[in-house]
Short mmCIF file of C-alpha atoms in Angstrom, two decimals:
data_model
loop_
_atom_site.label_atom_id
_atom_site.label_comp_id
_atom_site.label_asym_id
_atom_site.label_seq_id
_atom_site.Cartn_x
_atom_site.Cartn_y
_atom_site.Cartn_z
CA MET T 46 -0.67 -15.48 44.53
CA GLY T 47 -0.53 -18.46 42.24
CA GLY T 48 -1.92 -16.40 39.34
CA TYR T 49 1.28 -15.64 37.48
CA ASN T 50 1.88 -19.17 36.29
CA SER T 51 -1.64 -20.55 36.48
CA PRO T 52 -2.83 -22.73 33.58
CA LEU T 53 -5.65 -20.28 32.82
CA ARG T 54 -3.18 -17.40 32.52
CA LYS T 55 -0.96 -19.49 30.25
CA ARG T 56 -3.95 -20.35 28.08
CA ALA T 57 -4.90 -16.67 27.96
CA GLY T 58 -1.35 -15.83 26.87
CA ARG T 59 -1.48 -18.38 24.08
CA ALA T 60 -4.89 -17.09 22.96
CA LEU T 61 -3.46 -13.55 22.83
CA SER T 62 -0.50 -14.66 20.75
CA GLY T 63 -2.83 -16.52 18.37
CA ALA T 64 -5.12 -13.51 17.99
CA LEU T 65 -2.14 -11.24 17.35
CA ALA T 66 -0.76 -13.62 14.74
CA LEU T 67 -4.15 -13.61 13.00
CA ILE T 68 -4.25 -9.79 13.04
CA VAL T 69 -0.77 -9.73 11.48
CA VAL T 70 -1.94 -12.09 8.70
CA LEU T 71 -5.03 -9.93 8.06
CA LEU T 72 -2.84 -6.82 7.94
CA VAL T 73 -0.50 -8.41 5.40
CA VAL T 74 -3.53 -9.26 3.24
CA GLN T 75 -4.74 -5.65 3.55
CA ILE T 76 -1.35 -4.27 2.53
CA TRP T 77 -1.27 -6.56 -0.49
CA LEU T 78 -4.86 -5.59 -1.37
CA LEU T 79 -4.07 -1.87 -1.25
CA MET T 80 -0.95 -2.35 -3.36
CA ALA T 81 -2.80 -4.44 -5.94
CA SER T 82 -5.77 -2.08 -6.14
CA VAL T 83 -3.55 1.00 -6.56
CA GLU T 84 -1.67 -0.82 -9.32
CA SER T 85 -4.94 -1.77 -11.05
CA TRP T 86 -6.34 1.72 -10.61
CA LEU T 87 -3.28 3.26 -12.22
CA ALA T 88 -3.66 0.79 -15.09
CA GLY T 89 -7.15 2.17 -15.72
CA HIS T 90 -9.22 -0.53 -13.96
CA HIS T 91 -11.20 1.87 -11.81
CA GLU T 92 -13.87 -0.71 -11.05
CA VAL T 93 -11.65 -2.56 -8.55
CA ALA T 94 -11.71 0.30 -6.01
CA LEU T 95 -15.14 -0.46 -4.51
CA PRO T 96 -14.80 -4.24 -3.88
CA ALA T 97 -11.25 -3.73 -2.58
CA ALA T 98 -12.47 -1.06 -0.14
CA ILE T 99 -15.29 -3.33 1.07
CA ILE T 100 -12.95 -6.30 1.60
CA SER T 101 -10.42 -4.10 3.38
CA GLY T 102 -13.19 -2.77 5.63
CA VAL T 103 -14.31 -6.31 6.48
CA LEU T 104 -10.72 -7.30 7.35
CA PHE T 105 -10.43 -4.19 9.52
CA ALA T 106 -13.66 -5.12 11.32
CA ILE T 107 -12.31 -8.62 11.98
CA SER T 108 -9.09 -7.09 13.35
CA VAL T 109 -11.09 -4.84 15.67
CA GLY T 110 -13.09 -7.88 16.81
CA LEU T 111 -9.88 -9.75 17.54
CA LEU T 112 -8.54 -6.78 19.50
CA ALA T 113 -11.74 -6.78 21.56
CA LEU T 114 -11.20 -10.50 22.14
CA ILE T 115 -7.64 -9.77 23.29
CA ARG T 116 -8.91 -7.25 25.83
CA LYS T 117 -11.53 -9.71 27.09
CA THR T 118 -8.98 -12.51 27.37
CA GLU T 119 -6.59 -10.20 29.14
CA GLN T 120 -9.24 -9.32 31.72
CA THR T 121 -9.91 -13.03 32.24
CA GLY T 122 -6.18 -13.59 32.75
CA ARG T 123 -5.99 -10.75 35.27
CA ARG T 124 -9.00 -11.84 37.31
CA PRO T 125 -7.99 -12.43 40.96
CA GLY T 126 -7.51 -16.07 41.85
CA THR T 127 -6.80 -17.15 38.29
CA MET G 145 11.59 -0.45 62.43
CA SER G 146 12.40 -3.88 61.02
CA GLU G 147 9.45 -5.76 59.62
CA PHE G 148 10.19 -8.76 61.85
CA GLU G 149 10.12 -6.71 65.05
CA PRO G 150 7.02 -6.93 67.26
CA ASN G 151 4.16 -4.86 65.86
CA GLU G 152 1.86 -2.47 67.76
CA THR G 153 -0.34 -5.28 69.03
CA GLY G 154 2.68 -7.02 70.44
CA GLY G 155 2.56 -10.01 68.06
CA LYS G 156 5.29 -10.96 65.62
CA GLN G 157 4.78 -11.05 61.86
CA ASN G 158 5.51 -14.25 60.02
CA PRO G 159 8.71 -14.11 57.96
CA PRO G 160 7.93 -13.87 54.22
CA THR G 161 8.09 -16.98 52.11
CA GLY G 162 10.64 -17.29 49.28
CA GLU G 163 8.32 -16.07 46.52
CA GLU G 164 6.96 -13.14 48.57
CA LEU G 165 10.49 -12.00 49.36
CA TRP G 166 11.69 -11.78 45.74
CA ARG G 167 8.45 -10.16 44.69
CA GLU G 168 9.06 -7.46 47.27
CA GLU G 169 12.60 -6.98 46.07
CA PHE G 170 11.65 -7.02 42.37
CA PRO G 171 8.03 -5.87 42.09
CA VAL G 172 7.71 -6.22 38.31
CA ALA G 173 5.09 -8.67 37.13
CA SER G 174 6.55 -9.92 33.84
CA ALA G 175 3.33 -11.70 32.93
CA GLU G 176 1.35 -8.49 33.40
CA GLN G 177 3.92 -6.61 31.38
CA GLY G 178 3.61 -9.20 28.62
CA PHE G 179 -0.14 -8.68 28.49
CA VAL G 180 0.26 -4.90 28.24
CA GLU G 181 2.91 -5.15 25.51
CA ARG G 182 0.81 -7.50 23.41
CA ARG G 183 -2.25 -5.31 23.83
CA GLN G 184 -0.30 -2.26 22.69
CA PHE G 185 1.12 -4.18 19.75
CA GLY G 186 -2.40 -5.32 18.87
CA ARG G 187 -3.62 -1.71 19.00
CA PHE G 188 -0.80 -0.63 16.73
CA LEU G 189 -1.66 -3.39 14.23
CA VAL G 190 -5.34 -2.49 14.22
CA LEU G 191 -4.45 1.17 13.75
CA THR G 192 -2.32 0.22 10.74
CA SER G 193 -5.21 -1.86 9.47
CA GLY G 194 -7.40 1.25 9.74
CA ALA G 195 -4.81 3.17 7.72
CA MET G 196 -5.11 0.55 4.98
CA VAL G 197 -8.89 1.08 4.91
CA ALA G 198 -8.29 4.84 4.74
CA GLY G 199 -6.03 4.24 1.73
CA GLN G 200 -8.73 2.20 0.00
CA LEU G 201 -11.31 4.91 0.72
CA TRP G 202 -8.94 7.53 -0.67
CA LEU G 203 -8.69 5.47 -3.86
CA LEU G 204 -12.49 5.16 -3.96
CA GLY G 205 -12.85 8.92 -3.48
CA LYS G 206 -10.33 9.62 -6.21
CA ASN G 207 -12.23 7.22 -8.45
CA TRP G 208 -15.47 9.06 -7.74
CA LEU G 209 -13.83 12.44 -8.33
CA SER G 210 -12.36 11.30 -11.64
CA GLU G 211 -15.87 10.30 -12.74
CA VAL G 212 -17.32 13.66 -11.72
CA GLU G 213 -14.54 15.82 -13.13
CA THR G 214 -13.63 15.36 -16.76
CA THR G 215 -10.11 16.42 -17.61
CA GLU G 216 -9.83 18.66 -20.62
CA TYR G 217 -6.58 18.33 -22.50
CA PRO G 218 -5.36 21.22 -24.61
CA ARG G 219 -4.79 21.00 -28.34
CA LYS G 220 -1.14 21.67 -28.93
CA ALA G 221 1.09 21.72 -32.02
CA VAL G 222 4.01 19.45 -31.29
CA ALA G 223 5.93 19.09 -34.56
CA LEU G 224 5.92 19.51 -38.32
CA THR G 225 5.51 16.31 -40.34
CA SER G 226 8.54 17.28 -42.41
CA GLU G 227 10.93 17.65 -39.49
CA ILE G 228 10.97 13.96 -38.47
CA PRO G 229 12.28 11.33 -40.93
CA VAL G 230 10.77 7.83 -41.04
CA GLY G 231 12.14 5.95 -38.03
CA GLY G 232 12.95 9.24 -36.33
CA THR G 233 11.67 10.59 -33.04
CA LYS G 234 11.07 13.89 -31.32
CA VAL G 235 10.60 14.59 -27.61
CA PHE G 236 7.88 17.07 -26.73
CA GLN G 237 6.04 18.12 -23.58
CA TYR G 238 2.35 17.34 -23.19
CA PRO G 239 0.06 18.23 -21.44
CA GLY G 240 2.30 20.00 -18.91
CA PRO G 241 5.81 21.41 -19.39
CA SER G 242 7.32 18.56 -17.33
CA ASP G 243 5.47 15.70 -19.05
CA ASN G 244 7.89 14.38 -21.61
CA CYS G 245 6.42 12.48 -24.54
CA LEU G 246 8.01 10.73 -27.49
CA LEU G 247 6.72 11.28 -31.01
CA VAL G 248 7.68 8.51 -33.43
CA HIS G 249 7.46 8.55 -37.21
CA VAL G 250 6.83 4.82 -37.67
CA GLU G 251 5.84 4.68 -41.34
CA PRO G 252 5.61 7.32 -44.09
CA SER G 253 2.12 8.39 -43.04
CA LYS G 254 1.98 7.05 -39.50
CA PHE G 255 2.90 9.04 -36.40
CA VAL G 256 2.40 7.79 -32.86
CA ALA G 257 3.27 9.36 -29.52
CA TYR G 258 3.52 7.96 -26.02
CA SER G 259 4.47 9.26 -22.62
CA GLN G 260 8.21 8.85 -22.34
CA LYS G 261 8.01 7.81 -18.70
CA CYS G 262 8.34 4.04 -18.25
CA THR G 263 5.52 2.67 -16.08
CA HIS G 264 8.02 0.63 -14.08
CA LEU G 265 10.38 3.16 -12.49
CA ALA G 266 9.87 6.22 -14.69
CA CYS G 267 13.04 5.93 -16.81
CA ALA G 268 12.82 7.56 -20.24
CA VAL G 269 11.88 5.08 -22.98
CA ILE G 270 13.57 5.18 -26.38
CA TYR G 271 12.48 3.99 -29.80
CA ALA G 272 14.25 1.03 -31.43
CA PRO G 273 13.40 1.43 -35.16
CA GLU G 274 14.92 -1.90 -36.22
CA LYS G 275 12.61 -3.80 -33.84
CA LYS G 276 9.74 -1.33 -34.01
CA ARG G 277 9.27 -1.12 -30.28
CA LEU G 278 9.82 1.27 -27.41
CA GLU G 279 12.50 0.17 -25.00
CA CYS G 280 13.29 1.12 -21.45
CA PRO G 281 17.08 0.88 -21.11
CA CYS G 282 17.02 0.71 -17.30
CA HIS G 283 15.40 -2.72 -16.84
CA GLU G 284 14.79 -3.90 -20.40
CA GLY G 285 11.08 -3.26 -20.45
CA TYR G 286 9.67 -3.28 -23.99
CA PHE G 287 6.46 -1.72 -25.26
CA SER G 288 4.61 -2.26 -28.53
CA ILE G 289 4.80 0.72 -30.87
CA ASP G 290 1.24 -0.01 -32.10
CA ASP G 291 -0.67 0.46 -28.83
CA GLY G 292 1.93 0.86 -26.09
CA HIS G 293 1.23 -2.46 -24.35
CA VAL G 294 4.02 -4.22 -22.47
CA THR G 295 5.67 -6.97 -24.52
CA GLN G 296 8.46 -7.84 -22.13
CA GLY G 297 10.03 -6.90 -18.83
CA PRO G 298 8.94 -5.49 -15.49
CA PRO G 299 6.65 -2.57 -16.46
CA PRO G 300 3.21 -3.30 -14.98
CA ARG G 301 1.15 -1.09 -17.30
CA PRO G 302 1.12 0.07 -20.91
CA LEU G 303 2.47 3.50 -21.80
CA PRO G 304 -0.16 6.25 -21.92
CA ARG G 305 -0.79 7.10 -25.54
CA ILE G 306 -0.97 10.67 -26.80
CA GLU G 307 -3.81 11.26 -29.24
CA LEU G 308 -2.53 12.94 -32.40
CA GLU G 309 -3.97 14.49 -35.51
CA VAL G 310 -2.21 15.80 -38.58
CA GLU G 311 -3.46 19.00 -40.13
CA GLY G 312 -1.76 21.11 -42.75
CA GLY G 313 1.63 19.49 -42.30
CA GLN G 314 1.51 19.99 -38.54
CA ILE G 315 1.03 17.37 -35.83
CA PHE G 316 -1.28 18.27 -32.98
CA ALA G 317 -1.68 16.49 -29.64
CA TYR G 318 -5.21 16.67 -28.23
CA GLY G 319 -5.58 14.00 -25.53
CA ILE G 320 -4.21 11.07 -23.61
CA SER G 321 -5.62 7.56 -23.58
CA VAL G 322 -4.85 4.69 -21.23
CA PHE G 323 -5.93 1.20 -22.29
CA GLY G 324 -7.93 2.79 -25.05
CA LYS G 325 -9.96 4.87 -22.57
CA GLU G 326 -10.06 8.64 -22.92
CA THR G 327 -8.88 10.15 -19.65
#
């Protein structure tokens, strides 16, 4: 029953918090990117739409990867005896 | 039957330890709950991230559509050259009935027209003849009368310029340009 406060579980918790913080940072960058590209688009710079979409897609993929990492870490933390 | 009474086999159960007892009384695993909450929060963040990508794709699609479809602006008589004195202005609607534009008689033979909607927060811009510039009174945004570019203040973009031509004493609007590009 010593799982709730085990060092591995604590480490898993810290890893989860770190991953979440990174996702938040990536999301803030994405929000800024969308705002900036809409502003540029309205100003007539239509060429920014494609690179902005690609970068946003890459950031989204990283976020999905981090979410997958969270799930994996969570399973590790839940494993019996840990 | 009490849990400390003899069981069916006749033996007695061991009394629960301190931790087991409070877990029985309060069977909520806060650590587990923490994991679930963080996972849900992570899902929400990733979903929002997906929405940002959708926004970018919408912009890309709109960009593609604007390349495919060319907007045709009507040719519309907006004023007579004689009705506006030098330094005077006239508000007209172009291309739609709710798109207010400002026609300015800058010099004896020079007329210019811009959208009257400030690119900052859509206040109506006015012409300042003594300084030869368009001014937004809401947040002191100034635009050049020559090409509509921002000379001061918070507006992020130049004013869209209305293309004009003078024919037989009448002024006609026939298009809109942004940054010198025909839209």
